[in-house]
Amino acid sequence: MGSYGNVMWQLLVQLLIVWFLVVSIAGLAVGVGLIASSPKMAQYFHVLNRWMSTRHVLKPVEISHDTERMTHRHYRWLAGGFVLGGLISIFGLLAGLDANAVSAAFAQKRFAPVVAIGVESAKWVLIAGSAFGVVVGAMLLFYPNAESMLEKFANQWVSPRRVTRSWDDMHMNLDTLVEAHPRPAGWIIAGTSAAAVICAIIMLVRYY
């Protein structure tokens, strides 16, 4: 498993380097295009600048779904599911998850301690969440009226549209600056992209 994890890690790094190389070549092409033919590149920019509204994507999240009637009707089954699921989760995490084994299987030897700390932390966070689920389930079993008290604090409607309202605004400051000074912008983009291409090629040569 250790060799398999190392191969996957190296493959991931190589894919990231190749992606970096592709993006750098694209930037180099844009820079050369701005230097050689600024009007055509400006037309391409206008075609590619598409406005995508997040409100249409997040609209289903805004729709309220009432599940209180069903939970109130079958609250014992719900509470039993919380208790049973929480206990199974706690037992499985304590008995079946070894952070050191996971880190040794999916990380290189020098990164294994860091990965082990992360896995162990995630393990205890999940155990704490499962224990909380057991407590909530037991409370619903023995104190059914506590569900309504819990719902008063837990049933809070949070609108993602208020948070993402500014995402629908188009910010064209950089495009306006590039269109105002196409050749200097082209030289800057081409120079930085060429340096990035060279760095990506050097990193790929080291891996191969």
mmCIF file with all atom_site columns, N, CA, C and O in Angstrom, residues 43-69:
data_model
loop_
_atom_site.group_PDB
_atom_site.id
_atom_site.type_symbol
_atom_site.label_atom_id
_atom_site.label_alt_id
_atom_site.label_comp_id
_atom_site.label_asym_id
_atom_site.label_entity_id
_atom_site.label_seq_id
_atom_site.pdbx_PDB_ins_code
_atom_site.Cartn_x
_atom_site.Cartn_y
_atom_site.Cartn_z
_atom_site.occupancy
_atom_site.B_iso_or_equiv
_atom_site.pdbx_formal_charge
_atom_site.auth_seq_id
_atom_site.auth_comp_id
_atom_site.auth_asym_id
_atom_site.auth_atom_id
_atom_site.pdbx_PDB_model_num
ATOM 1   N N  . GLN A 1 43 ? -11.463 41.411 -29.176 1.00 0.00 ? 43 GLN A N  1
ATOM 2   C CA . GLN A 1 43 ? -12.709 40.763 -29.594 1.00 0.00 ? 43 GLN A CA 1
ATOM 3   C C  . GLN A 1 43 ? -12.874 39.406 -28.920 1.00 0.00 ? 43 GLN A C  1
ATOM 4   O O  . GLN A 1 43 ? -13.976 39.041 -28.499 1.00 0.00 ? 43 GLN A O  1
ATOM 5   N N  . TYR A 1 44 ? -11.772 38.647 -28.818 1.00 0.00 ? 44 TYR A N  1
ATOM 6   C CA . TYR A 1 44 ? -11.835 37.364 -28.122 1.00 0.00 ? 44 TYR A CA 1
ATOM 7   C C  . TYR A 1 44 ? -12.217 37.550 -26.654 1.00 0.00 ? 44 TYR A C  1
ATOM 8   O O  . TYR A 1 44 ? -12.991 36.758 -26.091 1.00 0.00 ? 44 TYR A O  1
ATOM 9   N N  . PHE A 1 45 ? -11.687 38.569 -26.025 1.00 0.00 ? 45 PHE A N  1
ATOM 10  C CA . PHE A 1 45 ? -12.024 38.839 -24.629 1.00 0.00 ? 45 PHE A CA 1
ATOM 11  C C  . PHE A 1 45 ? -13.515 39.120 -24.466 1.00 0.00 ? 45 PHE A C  1
ATOM 12  O O  . PHE A 1 45 ? -14.156 38.650 -23.521 1.00 0.00 ? 45 PHE A O  1
ATOM 13  N N  . HIS A 1 46 ? -14.078 39.895 -25.396 1.00 0.00 ? 46 HIS A N  1
ATOM 14  C CA . HIS A 1 46 ? -15.504 40.217 -25.319 1.00 0.00 ? 46 HIS A CA 1
ATOM 15  C C  . HIS A 1 46 ? -16.360 38.968 -25.508 1.00 0.00 ? 46 HIS A C  1
ATOM 16  O O  . HIS A 1 46 ? -17.429 38.836 -24.893 1.00 0.00 ? 46 HIS A O  1
ATOM 17  N N  . VAL A 1 47 ? -15.903 38.039 -26.345 1.00 0.00 ? 47 VAL A N  1
ATOM 18  C CA . VAL A 1 47 ? -16.656 36.803 -26.559 1.00 0.00 ? 47 VAL A CA 1
ATOM 19  C C  . VAL A 1 47 ? -16.582 35.892 -25.333 1.00 0.00 ? 47 VAL A C  1
ATOM 20  O O  . VAL A 1 47 ? -17.571 35.260 -24.936 1.00 0.00 ? 47 VAL A O  1
ATOM 21  N N  . LEU A 1 48 ? -15.401 35.821 -24.706 1.00 0.00 ? 48 LEU A N  1
ATOM 22  C CA . LEU A 1 48 ? -15.206 34.918 -23.571 1.00 0.00 ? 48 LEU A CA 1
ATOM 23  C C  . LEU A 1 48 ? -15.800 35.438 -22.272 1.00 0.00 ? 48 LEU A C  1
ATOM 24  O O  . LEU A 1 48 ? -16.065 34.656 -21.358 1.00 0.00 ? 48 LEU A O  1
ATOM 25  N N  . ASN A 1 49 ? -15.987 36.750 -22.160 1.00 0.00 ? 49 ASN A N  1
ATOM 26  C CA . ASN A 1 49 ? -16.528 37.332 -20.925 1.00 0.00 ? 49 ASN A CA 1
ATOM 27  C C  . ASN A 1 49 ? -18.033 37.075 -20.851 1.00 0.00 ? 49 ASN A C  1
ATOM 28  O O  . ASN A 1 49 ? -18.847 37.866 -21.325 1.00 0.00 ? 49 ASN A O  1
ATOM 29  N N  . ARG A 1 50 ? -18.396 35.937 -20.286 1.00 0.00 ? 50 ARG A N  1
ATOM 30  C CA . ARG A 1 50 ? -19.799 35.559 -20.129 1.00 0.00 ? 50 ARG A CA 1
ATOM 31  C C  . ARG A 1 50 ? -20.232 35.761 -18.692 1.00 0.00 ? 50 ARG A C  1
ATOM 32  O O  . ARG A 1 50 ? -19.489 35.424 -17.765 1.00 0.00 ? 50 ARG A O  1
ATOM 33  N N  . TRP A 1 51 ? -21.443 36.278 -18.519 1.00 0.00 ? 51 TRP A N  1
ATOM 34  C CA . TRP A 1 51 ? -21.974 36.499 -17.186 1.00 0.00 ? 51 TRP A CA 1
ATOM 35  C C  . TRP A 1 51 ? -22.787 35.279 -16.775 1.00 0.00 ? 51 TRP A C  1
ATOM 36  O O  . TRP A 1 51 ? -23.743 34.889 -17.448 1.00 0.00 ? 51 TRP A O  1
ATOM 37  N N  . MET A 1 52 ? -22.393 34.638 -15.666 1.00 0.00 ? 52 MET A N  1
ATOM 38  C CA . MET A 1 52 ? -23.093 33.469 -15.134 1.00 0.00 ? 52 MET A CA 1
ATOM 39  C C  . MET A 1 52 ? -23.707 33.858 -13.789 1.00 0.00 ? 52 MET A C  1
ATOM 40  O O  . MET A 1 52 ? -22.997 34.254 -12.865 1.00 0.00 ? 52 MET A O  1
ATOM 41  N N  . SER A 1 53 ? -25.029 33.750 -13.696 1.00 0.00 ? 53 SER A N  1
ATOM 42  C CA . SER A 1 53 ? -25.727 34.131 -12.478 1.00 0.00 ? 53 SER A CA 1
ATOM 43  C C  . SER A 1 53 ? -25.767 32.969 -11.497 1.00 0.00 ? 53 SER A C  1
ATOM 44  O O  . SER A 1 53 ? -26.154 31.845 -11.858 1.00 0.00 ? 53 SER A O  1
ATOM 45  N N  . THR A 1 54 ? -25.362 33.225 -10.267 1.00 0.00 ? 54 THR A N  1
ATOM 46  C CA . THR A 1 54 ? -25.405 32.188 -9.235  1.00 0.00 ? 54 THR A CA 1
ATOM 47  C C  . THR A 1 54 ? -26.802 32.013 -8.658  1.00 0.00 ? 54 THR A C  1
ATOM 48  O O  . THR A 1 54 ? -27.073 31.000 -8.002  1.00 0.00 ? 54 THR A O  1
ATOM 49  N N  . ARG A 1 55 ? -27.692 32.959 -8.893  1.00 0.00 ? 55 ARG A N  1
ATOM 50  C CA . ARG A 1 55 ? -29.036 32.859 -8.319  1.00 0.00 ? 55 ARG A CA 1
ATOM 51  C C  . ARG A 1 55 ? -29.822 31.701 -8.920  1.00 0.00 ? 55 ARG A C  1
ATOM 52  O O  . ARG A 1 55 ? -30.597 31.051 -8.224  1.00 0.00 ? 55 ARG A O  1
ATOM 53  N N  . HIS A 1 56 ? -29.641 31.460 -10.215 1.00 0.00 ? 56 HIS A N  1
ATOM 54  C CA . HIS A 1 56 ? -30.347 30.336 -10.839 1.00 0.00 ? 56 HIS A CA 1
ATOM 55  C C  . HIS A 1 56 ? -29.827 29.006 -10.298 1.00 0.00 ? 56 HIS A C  1
ATOM 56  O O  . HIS A 1 56 ? -30.597 28.052 -10.146 1.00 0.00 ? 56 HIS A O  1
ATOM 57  N N  . VAL A 1 57 ? -28.536 28.935 -10.020 1.00 0.00 ? 57 VAL A N  1
ATOM 58  C CA . VAL A 1 57 ? -27.954 27.689 -9.515  1.00 0.00 ? 57 VAL A CA 1
ATOM 59  C C  . VAL A 1 57 ? -28.393 27.429 -8.075  1.00 0.00 ? 57 VAL A C  1
ATOM 60  O O  . VAL A 1 57 ? -28.675 26.293 -7.688  1.00 0.00 ? 57 VAL A O  1
ATOM 61  N N  . LEU A 1 58 ? -28.467 28.486 -7.272  1.00 0.00 ? 58 LEU A N  1
ATOM 62  C CA . LEU A 1 58 ? -28.783 28.345 -5.851  1.00 0.00 ? 58 LEU A CA 1
ATOM 63  C C  . LEU A 1 58 ? -30.274 28.440 -5.549  1.00 0.00 ? 58 LEU A C  1
ATOM 64  O O  . LEU A 1 58 ? -30.663 28.378 -4.382  1.00 0.00 ? 58 LEU A O  1
ATOM 65  N N  . LYS A 1 59 ? -31.101 28.576 -6.580  1.00 0.00 ? 59 LYS A N  1
ATOM 66  C CA . LYS A 1 59 ? -32.540 28.707 -6.349  1.00 0.00 ? 59 LYS A CA 1
ATOM 67  C C  . LYS A 1 59 ? -33.141 27.502 -5.637  1.00 0.00 ? 59 LYS A C  1
ATOM 68  O O  . LYS A 1 59 ? -33.974 27.668 -4.736  1.00 0.00 ? 59 LYS A O  1
ATOM 69  N N  . PRO A 1 60 ? -32.784 26.239 -6.003  1.00 0.00 ? 60 PRO A N  1
ATOM 70  C CA . PRO A 1 60 ? -33.362 25.102 -5.262  1.00 0.00 ? 60 PRO A CA 1
ATOM 71  C C  . PRO A 1 60 ? -33.023 25.097 -3.777  1.00 0.00 ? 60 PRO A C  1
ATOM 72  O O  . PRO A 1 60 ? -33.793 24.553 -2.969  1.00 0.00 ? 60 PRO A O  1
ATOM 73  N N  . VAL A 1 61 ? -31.891 25.705 -3.405  1.00 0.00 ? 61 VAL A N  1
ATOM 74  C CA . VAL A 1 61 ? -31.511 25.742 -1.989  1.00 0.00 ? 61 VAL A CA 1
ATOM 75  C C  . VAL A 1 61 ? -32.422 26.669 -1.207  1.00 0.00 ? 61 VAL A C  1
ATOM 76  O O  . VAL A 1 61 ? -32.624 26.497 0.003   1.00 0.00 ? 61 VAL A O  1
ATOM 77  N N  . GLU A 1 62 ? -32.992 27.672 -1.883  1.00 0.00 ? 62 GLU A N  1
ATOM 78  C CA . GLU A 1 62 ? -33.839 28.643 -1.216  1.00 0.00 ? 62 GLU A CA 1
ATOM 79  C C  . GLU A 1 62 ? -35.238 28.104 -0.927  1.00 0.00 ? 62 GLU A C  1
ATOM 80  O O  . GLU A 1 62 ? -35.968 28.691 -0.133  1.00 0.00 ? 62 GLU A O  1
ATOM 81  N N  . ILE A 1 63 ? -35.633 27.016 -1.583  1.00 0.00 ? 63 ILE A N  1
ATOM 82  C CA . ILE A 1 63 ? -36.976 26.475 -1.401  1.00 0.00 ? 63 ILE A CA 1
ATOM 83  C C  . ILE A 1 63 ? -37.055 25.765 -0.055  1.00 0.00 ? 63 ILE A C  1
ATOM 84  O O  . ILE A 1 63 ? -36.228 24.908 0.263   1.00 0.00 ? 63 ILE A O  1
ATOM 85  N N  . SER A 1 64 ? -38.062 26.116 0.736   1.00 0.00 ? 64 SER A N  1
ATOM 86  C CA . SER A 1 64 ? -38.225 25.528 2.063   1.00 0.00 ? 64 SER A CA 1
ATOM 87  C C  . SER A 1 64 ? -38.979 24.196 1.954   1.00 0.00 ? 64 SER A C  1
ATOM 88  O O  . SER A 1 64 ? -39.998 24.104 1.268   1.00 0.00 ? 64 SER A O  1
ATOM 89  N N  . HIS A 1 65 ? -38.468 23.177 2.631   1.00 0.00 ? 65 HIS A N  1
ATOM 90  C CA . HIS A 1 65 ? -39.097 21.855 2.667   1.00 0.00 ? 65 HIS A CA 1
ATOM 91  C C  . HIS A 1 65 ? -39.456 21.529 4.115   1.00 0.00 ? 65 HIS A C  1
ATOM 92  O O  . HIS A 1 65 ? -38.582 21.468 4.982   1.00 0.00 ? 65 HIS A O  1
ATOM 93  N N  . ASP A 1 66 ? -40.754 21.320 4.355   1.00 0.00 ? 66 ASP A N  1
ATOM 94  C CA . ASP A 1 66 ? -41.238 21.055 5.704   1.00 0.00 ? 66 ASP A CA 1
ATOM 95  C C  . ASP A 1 66 ? -41.147 19.551 6.000   1.00 0.00 ? 66 ASP A C  1
ATOM 96  O O  . ASP A 1 66 ? -41.831 18.741 5.379   1.00 0.00 ? 66 ASP A O  1
ATOM 97  N N  . THR A 1 67 ? -40.288 19.184 6.937   1.00 0.00 ? 67 THR A N  1
ATOM 98  C CA . THR A 1 67 ? -40.155 17.776 7.350   1.00 0.00 ? 67 THR A CA 1
ATOM 99  C C  . THR A 1 67 ? -40.545 17.573 8.814   1.00 0.00 ? 67 THR A C  1
ATOM 100 O O  . THR A 1 67 ? -40.372 16.469 9.342   1.00 0.00 ? 67 THR A O  1
ATOM 101 N N  . GLU A 1 68 ? -41.074 18.614 9.459   1.00 0.00 ? 68 GLU A N  1
ATOM 102 C CA . GLU A 1 68 ? -41.370 18.515 10.880  1.00 0.00 ? 68 GLU A CA 1
ATOM 103 C C  . GLU A 1 68 ? -42.517 17.550 11.159  1.00 0.00 ? 68 GLU A C  1
ATOM 104 O O  . GLU A 1 68 ? -42.507 16.844 12.174  1.00 0.00 ? 68 GLU A O  1
ATOM 105 N N  . ARG A 1 69 ? -43.526 17.509 10.270  1.00 0.00 ? 69 ARG A N  1
ATOM 106 C CA . ARG A 1 69 ? -44.655 16.614 10.523  1.00 0.00 ? 69 ARG A CA 1
ATOM 107 C C  . ARG A 1 69 ? -44.198 15.156 10.551  1.00 0.00 ? 69 ARG A C  1
ATOM 108 O O  . ARG A 1 69 ? -44.609 14.385 11.419  1.00 0.00 ? 69 ARG A O  1
#
